[in-house]
PDB file of C-alpha atoms in Angstrom:
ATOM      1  CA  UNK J   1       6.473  -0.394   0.383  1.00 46.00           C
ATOM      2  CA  UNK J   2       8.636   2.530   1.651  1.00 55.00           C
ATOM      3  CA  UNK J   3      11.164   4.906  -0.006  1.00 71.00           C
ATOM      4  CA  UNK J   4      12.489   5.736   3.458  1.00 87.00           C
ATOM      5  CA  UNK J   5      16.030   5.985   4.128  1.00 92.00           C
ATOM      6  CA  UNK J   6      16.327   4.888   7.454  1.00 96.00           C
ATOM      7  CA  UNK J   7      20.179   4.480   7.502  1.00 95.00           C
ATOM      8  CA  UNK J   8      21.581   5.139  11.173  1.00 95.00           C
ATOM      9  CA  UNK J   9      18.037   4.465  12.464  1.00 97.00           C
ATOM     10  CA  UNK J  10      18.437   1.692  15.443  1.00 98.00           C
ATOM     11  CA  UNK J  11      14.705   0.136  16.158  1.00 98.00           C
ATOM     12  CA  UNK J  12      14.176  -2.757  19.069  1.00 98.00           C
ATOM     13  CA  UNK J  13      11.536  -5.642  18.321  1.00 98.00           C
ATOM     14  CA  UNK J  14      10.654  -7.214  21.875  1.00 98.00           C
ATOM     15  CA  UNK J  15       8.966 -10.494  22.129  1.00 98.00           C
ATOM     16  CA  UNK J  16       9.009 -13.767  23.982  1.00 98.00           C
ATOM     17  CA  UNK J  17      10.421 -16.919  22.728  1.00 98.00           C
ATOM     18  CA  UNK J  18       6.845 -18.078  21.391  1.00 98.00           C
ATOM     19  CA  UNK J  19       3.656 -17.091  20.630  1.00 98.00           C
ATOM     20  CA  UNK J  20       4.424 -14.007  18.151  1.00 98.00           C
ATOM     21  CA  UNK J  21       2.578 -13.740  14.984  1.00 98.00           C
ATOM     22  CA  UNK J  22       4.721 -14.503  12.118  1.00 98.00           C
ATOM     23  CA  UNK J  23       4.129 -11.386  10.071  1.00 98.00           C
ATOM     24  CA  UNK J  24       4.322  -9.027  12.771  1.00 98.00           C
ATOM     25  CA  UNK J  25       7.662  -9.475  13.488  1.00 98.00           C
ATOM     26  CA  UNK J  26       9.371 -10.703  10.344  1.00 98.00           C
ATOM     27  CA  UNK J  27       7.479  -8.527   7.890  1.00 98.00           C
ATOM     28  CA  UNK J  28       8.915  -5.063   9.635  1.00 98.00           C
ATOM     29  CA  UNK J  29      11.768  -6.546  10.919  1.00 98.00           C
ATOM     30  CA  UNK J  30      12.640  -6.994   6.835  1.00 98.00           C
ATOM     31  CA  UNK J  31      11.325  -4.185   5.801  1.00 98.00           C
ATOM     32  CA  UNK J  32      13.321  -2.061   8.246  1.00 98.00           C
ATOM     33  CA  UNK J  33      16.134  -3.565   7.517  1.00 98.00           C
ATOM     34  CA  UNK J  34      15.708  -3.350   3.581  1.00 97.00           C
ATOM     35  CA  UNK J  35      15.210   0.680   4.496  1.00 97.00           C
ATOM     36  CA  UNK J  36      18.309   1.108   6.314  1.00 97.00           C
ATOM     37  CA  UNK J  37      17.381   0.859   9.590  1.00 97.00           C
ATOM     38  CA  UNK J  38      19.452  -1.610  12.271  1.00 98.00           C
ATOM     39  CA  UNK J  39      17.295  -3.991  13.605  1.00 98.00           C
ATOM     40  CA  UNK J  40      17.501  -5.890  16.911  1.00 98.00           C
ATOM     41  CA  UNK J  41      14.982  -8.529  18.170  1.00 98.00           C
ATOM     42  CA  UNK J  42      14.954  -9.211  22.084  1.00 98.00           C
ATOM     43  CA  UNK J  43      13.449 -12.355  23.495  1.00 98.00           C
ATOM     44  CA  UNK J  44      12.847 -13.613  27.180  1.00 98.00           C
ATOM     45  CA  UNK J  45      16.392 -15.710  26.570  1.00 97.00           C
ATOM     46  CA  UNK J  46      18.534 -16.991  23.561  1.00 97.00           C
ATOM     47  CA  UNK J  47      16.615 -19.502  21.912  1.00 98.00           C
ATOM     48  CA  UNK J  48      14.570 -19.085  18.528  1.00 98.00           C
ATOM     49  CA  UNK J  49      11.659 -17.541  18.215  1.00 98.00           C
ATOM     50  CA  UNK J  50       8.900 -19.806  17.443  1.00 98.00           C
ATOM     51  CA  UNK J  51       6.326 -17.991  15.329  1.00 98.00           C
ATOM     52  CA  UNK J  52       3.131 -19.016  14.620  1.00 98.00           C
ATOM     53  CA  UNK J  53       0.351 -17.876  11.851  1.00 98.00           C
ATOM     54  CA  UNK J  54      -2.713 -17.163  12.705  1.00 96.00           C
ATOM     55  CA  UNK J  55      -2.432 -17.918  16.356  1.00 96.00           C
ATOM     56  CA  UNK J  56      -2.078 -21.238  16.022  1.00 97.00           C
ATOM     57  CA  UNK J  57      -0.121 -22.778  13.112  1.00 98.00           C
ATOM     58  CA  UNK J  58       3.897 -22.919  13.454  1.00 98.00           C
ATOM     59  CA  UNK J  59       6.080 -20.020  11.286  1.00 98.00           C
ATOM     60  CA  UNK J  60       9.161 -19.599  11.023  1.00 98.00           C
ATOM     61  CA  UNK J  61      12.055 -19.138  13.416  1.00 98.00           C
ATOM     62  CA  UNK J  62      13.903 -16.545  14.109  1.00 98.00           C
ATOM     63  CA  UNK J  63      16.879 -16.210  16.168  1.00 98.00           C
ATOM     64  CA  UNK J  64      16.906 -13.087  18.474  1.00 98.00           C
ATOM     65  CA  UNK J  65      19.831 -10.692  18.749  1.00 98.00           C
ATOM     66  CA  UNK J  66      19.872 -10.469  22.140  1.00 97.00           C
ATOM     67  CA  UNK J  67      17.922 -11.081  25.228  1.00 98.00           C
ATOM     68  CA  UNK J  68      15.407  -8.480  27.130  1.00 98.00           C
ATOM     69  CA  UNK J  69      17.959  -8.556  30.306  1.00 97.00           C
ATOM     70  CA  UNK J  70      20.501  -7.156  27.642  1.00 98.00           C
ATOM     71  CA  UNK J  71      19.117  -4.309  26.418  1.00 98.00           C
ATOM     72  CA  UNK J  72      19.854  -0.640  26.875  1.00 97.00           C
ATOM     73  CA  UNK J  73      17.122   1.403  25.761  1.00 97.00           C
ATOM     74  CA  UNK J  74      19.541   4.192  25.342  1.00 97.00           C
ATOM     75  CA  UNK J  75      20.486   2.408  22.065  1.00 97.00           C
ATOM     76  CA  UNK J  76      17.459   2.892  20.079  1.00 98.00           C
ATOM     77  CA  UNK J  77      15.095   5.019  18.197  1.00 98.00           C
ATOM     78  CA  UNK J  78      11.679   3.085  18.181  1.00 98.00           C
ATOM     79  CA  UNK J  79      10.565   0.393  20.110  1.00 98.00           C
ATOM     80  CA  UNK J  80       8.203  -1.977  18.344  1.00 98.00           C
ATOM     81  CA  UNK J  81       5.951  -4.555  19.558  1.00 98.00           C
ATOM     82  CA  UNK J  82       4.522  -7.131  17.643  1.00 98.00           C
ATOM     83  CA  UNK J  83       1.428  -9.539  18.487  1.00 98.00           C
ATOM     84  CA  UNK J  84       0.692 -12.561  18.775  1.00 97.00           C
ATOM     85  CA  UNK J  85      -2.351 -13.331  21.447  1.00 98.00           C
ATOM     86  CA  UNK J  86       0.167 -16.010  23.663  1.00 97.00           C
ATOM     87  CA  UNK J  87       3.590 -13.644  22.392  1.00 98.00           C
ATOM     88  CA  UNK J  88       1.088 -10.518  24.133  1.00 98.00           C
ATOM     89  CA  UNK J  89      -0.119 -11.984  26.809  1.00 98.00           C
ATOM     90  CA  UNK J  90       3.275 -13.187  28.082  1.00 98.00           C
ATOM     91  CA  UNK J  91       5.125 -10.487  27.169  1.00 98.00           C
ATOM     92  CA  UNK J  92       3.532  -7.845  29.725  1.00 98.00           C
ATOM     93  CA  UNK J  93       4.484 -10.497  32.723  1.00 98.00           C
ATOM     94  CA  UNK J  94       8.159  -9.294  31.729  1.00 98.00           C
ATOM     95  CA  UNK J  95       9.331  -6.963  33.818  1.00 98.00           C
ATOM     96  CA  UNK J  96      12.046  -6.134  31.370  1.00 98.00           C
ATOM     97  CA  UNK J  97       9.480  -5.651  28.624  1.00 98.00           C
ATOM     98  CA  UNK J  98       7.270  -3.316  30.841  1.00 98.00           C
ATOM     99  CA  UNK J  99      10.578  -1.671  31.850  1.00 98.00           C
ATOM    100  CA  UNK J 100      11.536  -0.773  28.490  1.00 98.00           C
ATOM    101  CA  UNK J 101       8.415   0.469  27.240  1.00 98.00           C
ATOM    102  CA  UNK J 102       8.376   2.684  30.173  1.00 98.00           C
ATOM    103  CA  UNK J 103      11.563   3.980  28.920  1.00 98.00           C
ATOM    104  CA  UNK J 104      10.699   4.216  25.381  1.00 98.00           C
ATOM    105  CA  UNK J 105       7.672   6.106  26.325  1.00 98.00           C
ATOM    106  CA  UNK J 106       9.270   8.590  29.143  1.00 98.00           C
ATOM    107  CA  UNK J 107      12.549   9.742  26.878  1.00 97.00           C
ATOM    108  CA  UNK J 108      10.090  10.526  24.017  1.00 97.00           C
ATOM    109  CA  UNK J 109      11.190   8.115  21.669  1.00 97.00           C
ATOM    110  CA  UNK J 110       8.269   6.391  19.859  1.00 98.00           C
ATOM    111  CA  UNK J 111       6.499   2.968  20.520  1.00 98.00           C
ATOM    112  CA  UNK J 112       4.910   1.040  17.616  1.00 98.00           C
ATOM    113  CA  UNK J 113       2.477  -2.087  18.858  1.00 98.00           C
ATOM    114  CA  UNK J 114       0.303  -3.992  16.494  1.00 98.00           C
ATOM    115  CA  UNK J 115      -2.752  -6.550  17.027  1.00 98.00           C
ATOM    116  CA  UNK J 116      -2.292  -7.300  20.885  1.00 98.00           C
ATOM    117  CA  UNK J 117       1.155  -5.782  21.486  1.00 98.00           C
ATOM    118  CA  UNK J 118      -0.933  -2.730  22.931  1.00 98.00           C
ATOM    119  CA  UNK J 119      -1.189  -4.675  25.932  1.00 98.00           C
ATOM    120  CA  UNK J 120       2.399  -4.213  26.720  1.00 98.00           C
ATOM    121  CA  UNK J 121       1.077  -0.420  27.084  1.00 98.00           C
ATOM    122  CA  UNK J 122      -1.449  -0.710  29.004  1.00 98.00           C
ATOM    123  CA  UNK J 123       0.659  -2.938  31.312  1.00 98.00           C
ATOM    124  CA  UNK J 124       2.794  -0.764  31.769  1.00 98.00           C
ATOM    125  CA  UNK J 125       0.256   2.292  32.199  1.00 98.00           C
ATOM    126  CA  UNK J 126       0.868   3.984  29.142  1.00 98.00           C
ATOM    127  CA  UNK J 127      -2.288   4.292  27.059  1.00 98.00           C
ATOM    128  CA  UNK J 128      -4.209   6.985  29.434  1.00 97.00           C
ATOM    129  CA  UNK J 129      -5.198  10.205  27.580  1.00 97.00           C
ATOM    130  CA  UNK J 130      -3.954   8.504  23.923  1.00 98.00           C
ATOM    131  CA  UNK J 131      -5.971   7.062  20.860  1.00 98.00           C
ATOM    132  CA  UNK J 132      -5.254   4.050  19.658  1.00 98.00           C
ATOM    133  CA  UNK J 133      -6.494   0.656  17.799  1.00 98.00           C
ATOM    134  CA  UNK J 134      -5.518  -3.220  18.280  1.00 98.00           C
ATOM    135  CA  UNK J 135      -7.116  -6.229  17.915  1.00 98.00           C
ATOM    136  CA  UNK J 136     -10.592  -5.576  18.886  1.00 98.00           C
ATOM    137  CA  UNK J 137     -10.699  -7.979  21.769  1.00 98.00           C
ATOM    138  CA  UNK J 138      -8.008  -5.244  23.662  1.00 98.00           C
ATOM    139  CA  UNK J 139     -10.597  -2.898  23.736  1.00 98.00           C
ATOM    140  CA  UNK J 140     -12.059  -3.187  26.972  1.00 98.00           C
ATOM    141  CA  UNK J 141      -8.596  -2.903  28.160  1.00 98.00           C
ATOM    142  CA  UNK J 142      -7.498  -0.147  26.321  1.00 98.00           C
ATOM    143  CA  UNK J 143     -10.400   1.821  27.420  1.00 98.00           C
ATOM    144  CA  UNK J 144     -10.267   0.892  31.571  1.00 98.00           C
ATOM    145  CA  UNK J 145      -6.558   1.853  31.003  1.00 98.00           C
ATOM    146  CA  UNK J 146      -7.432   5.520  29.856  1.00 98.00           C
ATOM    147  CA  UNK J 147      -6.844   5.150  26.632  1.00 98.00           C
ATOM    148  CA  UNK J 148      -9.419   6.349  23.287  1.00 98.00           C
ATOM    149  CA  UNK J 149      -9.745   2.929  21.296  1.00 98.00           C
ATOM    150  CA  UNK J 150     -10.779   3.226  17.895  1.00 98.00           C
ATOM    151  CA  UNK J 151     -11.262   0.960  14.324  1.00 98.00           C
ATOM    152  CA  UNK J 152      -8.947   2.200  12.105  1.00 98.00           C
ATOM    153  CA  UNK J 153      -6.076   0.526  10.057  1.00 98.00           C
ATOM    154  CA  UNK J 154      -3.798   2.726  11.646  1.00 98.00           C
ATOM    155  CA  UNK J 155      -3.385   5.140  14.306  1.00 98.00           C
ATOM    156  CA  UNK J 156      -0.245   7.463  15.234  1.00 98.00           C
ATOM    157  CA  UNK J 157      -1.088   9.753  18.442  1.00 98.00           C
ATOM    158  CA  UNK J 158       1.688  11.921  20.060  1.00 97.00           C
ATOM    159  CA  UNK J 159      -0.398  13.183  22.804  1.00 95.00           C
ATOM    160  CA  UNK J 160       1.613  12.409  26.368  1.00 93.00           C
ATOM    161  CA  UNK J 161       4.729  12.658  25.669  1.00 95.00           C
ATOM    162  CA  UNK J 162       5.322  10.227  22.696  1.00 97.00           C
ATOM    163  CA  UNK J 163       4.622   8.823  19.682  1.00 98.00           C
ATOM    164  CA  UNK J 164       2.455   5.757  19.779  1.00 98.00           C
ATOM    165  CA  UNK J 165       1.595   4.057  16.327  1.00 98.00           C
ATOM    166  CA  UNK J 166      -0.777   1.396  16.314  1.00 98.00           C
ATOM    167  CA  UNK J 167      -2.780  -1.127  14.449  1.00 98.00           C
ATOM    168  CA  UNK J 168      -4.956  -3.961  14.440  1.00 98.00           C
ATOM    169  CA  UNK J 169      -3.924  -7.386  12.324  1.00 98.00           C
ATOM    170  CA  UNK J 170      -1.145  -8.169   9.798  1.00 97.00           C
ATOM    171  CA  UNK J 171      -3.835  -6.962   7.296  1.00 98.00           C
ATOM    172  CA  UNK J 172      -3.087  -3.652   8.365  1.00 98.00           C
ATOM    173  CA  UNK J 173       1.062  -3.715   8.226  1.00 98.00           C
ATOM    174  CA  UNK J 174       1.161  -1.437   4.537  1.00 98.00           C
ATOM    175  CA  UNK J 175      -0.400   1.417   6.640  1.00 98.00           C
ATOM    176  CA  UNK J 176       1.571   0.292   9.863  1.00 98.00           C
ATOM    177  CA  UNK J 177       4.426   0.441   8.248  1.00 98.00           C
ATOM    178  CA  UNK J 178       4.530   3.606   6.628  1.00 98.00           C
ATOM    179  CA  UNK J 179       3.497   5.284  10.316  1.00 98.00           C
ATOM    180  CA  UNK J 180       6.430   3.719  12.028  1.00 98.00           C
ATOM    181  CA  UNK J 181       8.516   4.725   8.719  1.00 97.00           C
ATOM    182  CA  UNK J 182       7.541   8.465   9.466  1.00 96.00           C
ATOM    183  CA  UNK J 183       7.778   8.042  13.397  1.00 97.00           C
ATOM    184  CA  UNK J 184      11.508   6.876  12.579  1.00 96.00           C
ATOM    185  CA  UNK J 185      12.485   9.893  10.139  1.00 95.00           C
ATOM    186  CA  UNK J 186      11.089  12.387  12.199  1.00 92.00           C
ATOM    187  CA  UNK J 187      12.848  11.297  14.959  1.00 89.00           C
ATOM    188  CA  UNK J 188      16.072  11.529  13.178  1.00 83.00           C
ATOM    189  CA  UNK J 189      15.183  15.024  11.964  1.00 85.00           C
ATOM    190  CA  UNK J 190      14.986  16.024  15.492  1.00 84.00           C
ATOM    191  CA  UNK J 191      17.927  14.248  16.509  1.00 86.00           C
ATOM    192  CA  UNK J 192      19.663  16.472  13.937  1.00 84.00           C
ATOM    193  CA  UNK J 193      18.220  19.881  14.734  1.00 80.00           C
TER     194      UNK J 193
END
């Protein structure tokens, strides 16, 4: 998918214990991973992951690395969310999740959410003056948080302070991909400027 070489790169998945679509964790959480990149997954505490496909039929587990109460921010270059409708909809009654998007978001690092992990954003009042896409039953929310929603595979906006890359299903994770790939080695080009 990617020719990337994201060796040093440090990226934080955050999700709850259930609820998170399958692919949206495990397919960039791999393909990171194969790329270089260190990968950690937080979860609301220490037990696996259960995913589920297609909202509603059971995936695969995956043990997380640590737990959202664990994390410093500090130690990463890209925060990415995955979806999931219960995983979403969960996730931004975390105060550690909201937390660390804040953070993410106000250091300039970039944020990658797919299907409903924009809600996370908008949670956590982050979507105002910035394009995006999700899933497209976020966007009523999207748009009453300030935010520009629009249909596309893909979107990467660094208006506000940071780089937000977003898309709307699994179907979309080629393109999704290859945005946070780019958000990632641009961020170490910086870092070594």
């Amino acid at each position: 998918m990617s020719d990337a070489d994201l060796t040093g790169r440090r990226v934080l998945a955050v999700v709850t214990n259930y609820g998170v679509e399958q692919d949206e964790l495990v397919v960039p959480v791999e393909h990171l991973r194969a790329d270089g990149a260190t990968v950690d997954v937080a979860a609301v505490d220490d037990a696996p992951i259960e995913t589920l496909v297609g909202d509603k039929d059971p995936g695969r587990k995956v043990q997380p690395t640590l737990t959202l109460g664990a994390v410093d921010p500090d130690d990463y270059d890209l925060l990415l969310v995955p979806g999931g409708t219960l995983n979403a909809d969960s996730l931004r009654l975390q105060d550690e999740a909201v937390s660390l998007v804040r953070a993410f978001a106000s250091s300039g690092r970039p944020v990658a959410a797919i299907c409903h992990g924009p809600w996370l954003l908008v949670e956590a009042g982050l979507v105002g003056g910035k394009r995006l896409t999700s899933y497209p039953s976020l966007t009523t929310d999207v748009r009453n948080a300030g935010g520009t929603w629009v249909d596309a595979e893909v979107v990467s906006d660094d208006a506000a302070g940071f780089t937000l890359v977003t898309s709307r299903t699994p179907d979309d994770l080629d393109a999704f991909l290859r945005e946070v790939d780019s958000a990632l080695v641009a961020r170490g080009a910086a870092l070594a400027s």
